[in-house]
Each structure stands twice: as C-alpha cells, then as structure tokens.
Amino acid sequence: MDVFSRTFLPAAAEAGLAVQTVSRHMPVFRRCVGSGDATILVTRCSRPDRPVTGDYLLLLTHRRLVVTQQTRLLHRLRLHLNTELRELSNVTWSPDPRLQSVEMAATAIDGIRERFLIRTSHPKQVWQLDALLNQAFRTRLRPPGARVVASIGDTPAVARPGMFAPSW
C-alpha cells in the first residue's frame, strides 16, 4: 500500500465520509495525486457563492489541492480544481467556531478566486482544521531563503576578525 492510500483512508474515516463516497472519488484523486504524497485533509465542502451547484470533496496533501464536484441531479463526478500548493496565491481562511465552519479562499494560477466553506460537527474541530491549514500553507510554503541558517564556508560570528576589537 502506497503513502497516499495509507494516509487517505484514515483521513476520510476521520471526516466521517461514507465508503461509497470515498470509492467514487478515489479514481479522480488517484489521477491527480502521486502515490508518495501524504494526505493532510479530506472533507466535504461547499461554495458559498454557488450553494446550488452540488457537493464538493476537498483533498489537501503536502503538495496538492484537489477538489471534486458531484452534481445534485445526476450525481456525476467532475474535477473542479487540481493544483499544486505552490501555484496558489493569496491563500486565506477564517475559522468561525460559532457557525462551526471555516471559509477558505485561494487564487488559482489562472487568476480565478476559489472560495470553499468547510463545516464541522463540533467547534473544537474548527481549531483542528485551522491548525491543519496552517501546517499546509504557512509552515511549508516559506521562501527558500527563510530556511537557510548558515552556508557552508561561512565563518562563525564569534571568529570573524575585528568583531571584538578594542575600541580605544
């Protein structure tokens, strides 16, 4: 069993998704996500600006965001969004424990602003979801220069000449 399957199935069970739903969406997710990519979050969501368009399933991995849509009338599946996290810009989310929901928005590479509303069953889950989104978007997407602590060949600050020279 690959990394994606090992992490996707527990995340889907934690979200309370039915086995039928998971098995229906799995082929679409498999085409979009690599076998070595670990799942961070799988959840149902809706679009606040288009509440009648159908049900959405959001998959967040360490590298990708994939959203599928199931139409209400014919229950057809279609891929709504498939993008790498680094291609998203202006990613924001606002947790609201009173409404037990988190609204997430991001601008895709084509310039379209996507908004999703994720509802939870308990206010405590709102903060868990906030922590997962923070882990995915804030801690992993730092600019490369921010992670450099020291370069090989740099002289340590204490050993630099003139650092502790007398000021007389």
Coordinates of C-alpha atoms in Angstrom, one line a residue:
M1 CA 0.0 0.0 0.0
D2 CA 1.5 3.4 -1.0
V3 CA 1.7 6.5 1.1
F4 CA -1.4 8.2 -0.4
S5 CA -3.6 5.1 0.3
R6 CA -2.2 4.8 3.9
T7 CA -3.0 8.4 4.7
F8 CA -6.1 9.0 2.6
L9 CA -8.2 6.2 4.1
P10 CA -7.8 7.2 7.8
A11 CA -8.3 10.9 6.9
A12 CA -11.6 10.0 5.1
A13 CA -12.7 7.9 8.0
E14 CA -11.9 10.8 10.4
A15 CA -14.0 13.1 8.3
G16 CA -16.9 10.7 8.5
L17 CA -17.2 10.1 4.8
A18 CA -19.1 7.1 3.6
V19 CA -17.2 4.2 2.0
Q20 CA -19.3 4.7 -1.2
T21 CA -18.3 8.3 -1.4
V22 CA -14.6 7.5 -0.9
S23 CA -14.7 4.8 -3.5
R24 CA -16.5 7.0 -6.0
H25 CA -14.0 9.9 -5.7
M26 CA -10.8 7.7 -5.3
P27 CA -10.1 7.2 -9.1
V28 CA -10.3 11.0 -9.7
F29 CA -7.9 11.7 -6.7
R30 CA -5.6 8.9 -7.9
R31 CA -5.2 10.6 -11.3
C32 CA -4.3 13.9 -9.6
V33 CA -2.1 12.9 -6.7
G34 CA 1.1 10.9 -6.7
S35 CA 1.5 7.7 -4.8
G36 CA 4.1 9.2 -2.5
D37 CA 2.1 12.3 -1.5
A38 CA 0.6 12.1 2.1
T39 CA -2.9 13.3 2.7
I40 CA -3.4 16.1 5.2
L41 CA -7.2 16.6 5.0
V42 CA -10.2 15.1 3.2
T43 CA -13.5 16.8 3.8
R44 CA -16.8 17.8 2.3
C45 CA -17.2 21.5 1.4
S46 CA -19.5 23.8 -0.4
R47 CA -19.1 27.0 -2.4
P48 CA -20.6 30.0 -0.5
D49 CA -21.0 31.9 -3.8
R50 CA -22.8 29.0 -5.5
P51 CA -24.7 26.9 -3.0
V52 CA -26.9 25.1 -5.5
T53 CA -24.2 23.7 -7.8
G54 CA -23.6 20.4 -6.0
D55 CA -21.5 18.7 -3.4
Y56 CA -17.7 19.1 -3.3
L57 CA -15.0 17.0 -1.8
L58 CA -11.7 18.7 -0.9
L59 CA -8.4 16.8 -0.7
L60 CA -5.3 18.5 0.7
T61 CA -2.0 16.8 0.5
H62 CA 1.5 18.1 1.2
R63 CA 1.9 19.1 -2.4
R64 CA -1.6 19.5 -4.0
L65 CA -5.1 20.8 -3.5
V66 CA -7.8 18.7 -5.4
V67 CA -11.5 19.5 -5.3
T68 CA -14.1 17.3 -7.0
Q69 CA -17.7 18.1 -7.6
Q70 CA -20.7 15.8 -7.6
T71 CA -23.8 17.2 -9.4
R72 CA -27.0 17.0 -7.4
L73 CA -29.3 15.8 -10.1
L74 CA -27.4 13.1 -12.0
H75 CA -24.6 12.6 -9.3
R76 CA -21.9 12.9 -11.9
L77 CA -18.4 13.5 -10.8
R78 CA -16.1 16.1 -12.2
L79 CA -12.8 17.6 -11.3
H80 CA -13.3 21.2 -10.1
L81 CA -9.7 22.1 -9.1
N82 CA -6.4 20.4 -9.3
T83 CA -3.3 22.5 -8.5
E84 CA 0.0 22.4 -6.7
L85 CA 0.1 24.3 -3.4
R86 CA 2.9 26.5 -4.7
E87 CA 0.8 27.6 -7.6
L88 CA -1.9 29.0 -5.2
S89 CA -1.6 32.6 -4.2
N90 CA -3.4 34.8 -1.6
V91 CA -4.5 31.7 0.4
T92 CA -6.7 32.8 3.4
W93 CA -9.0 31.1 5.7
S94 CA -11.2 32.3 8.5
P95 CA -12.3 29.9 11.3
D96 CA -15.7 30.6 12.9
P97 CA -16.4 28.4 15.9
R98 CA -19.9 30.0 16.4
L99 CA -21.0 28.7 13.0
Q100 CA -18.8 25.6 13.2
S101 CA -17.2 26.3 9.9
V102 CA -14.0 27.5 8.1
E103 CA -14.1 29.6 5.0
M104 CA -11.1 29.1 2.8
A105 CA -10.2 31.1 -0.3
A106 CA -7.3 30.9 -2.7
T107 CA -6.4 32.3 -6.1
A108 CA -5.5 29.7 -8.7
I109 CA -2.8 30.1 -11.3
D110 CA -5.4 31.1 -13.9
G111 CA -6.4 34.1 -11.7
I112 CA -9.8 32.7 -10.6
R113 CA -10.5 33.2 -6.9
E114 CA -11.9 30.0 -5.4
R115 CA -13.9 30.0 -2.1
F116 CA -14.9 27.0 -0.1
L117 CA -16.9 26.6 3.1
I118 CA -16.0 23.7 5.3
R119 CA -18.5 22.8 8.0
T120 CA -17.6 20.8 11.1
S121 CA -19.7 19.0 13.6
H122 CA -18.1 20.5 16.7
P123 CA -16.5 23.9 17.5
K124 CA -13.3 22.2 18.6
Q125 CA -12.8 20.7 15.1
V126 CA -12.7 24.3 13.7
W127 CA -9.5 24.8 15.5
Q128 CA -8.1 21.5 14.4
L129 CA -8.9 22.4 10.8
D130 CA -7.3 25.8 11.3
A131 CA -4.1 24.0 12.6
L132 CA -4.1 21.7 9.5
L133 CA -4.4 24.6 7.1
N134 CA -1.7 26.5 9.0
Q135 CA 0.6 23.5 8.7
A136 CA -0.1 23.1 5.0
F137 CA 0.1 26.7 3.9
R138 CA 2.1 28.7 6.4
T139 CA 4.9 26.4 7.6
R140 CA 5.5 24.6 4.3
L141 CA 5.4 27.4 1.9
R142 CA 8.2 29.7 3.2
P143 CA 10.5 31.2 0.7
P144 CA 13.7 29.2 0.3
G145 CA 15.9 32.0 1.8
A146 CA 14.0 31.9 5.0
R147 CA 15.1 28.4 5.8
V148 CA 18.8 29.0 5.4
V149 CA 20.5 29.0 8.8
A150 CA 24.1 29.1 7.6
S151 CA 26.0 28.3 4.5
I152 CA 29.0 26.0 4.2
G153 CA 32.1 28.0 4.4
D154 CA 30.6 30.9 6.4
T155 CA 32.8 32.0 9.3
P156 CA 31.0 31.8 12.6
A157 CA 30.2 35.2 14.0
V158 CA 32.5 34.8 17.0
A159 CA 35.5 34.0 14.9
R160 CA 35.2 36.9 12.5
P161 CA 38.2 39.3 12.7
G162 CA 37.5 42.7 14.1
M163 CA 34.4 41.6 15.8
F164 CA 35.8 42.1 19.3
A165 CA 38.5 44.6 18.5
P166 CA 39.2 47.1 21.2
S167 CA 37.5 50.5 20.7
W168 CA 40.4 52.6 22.0

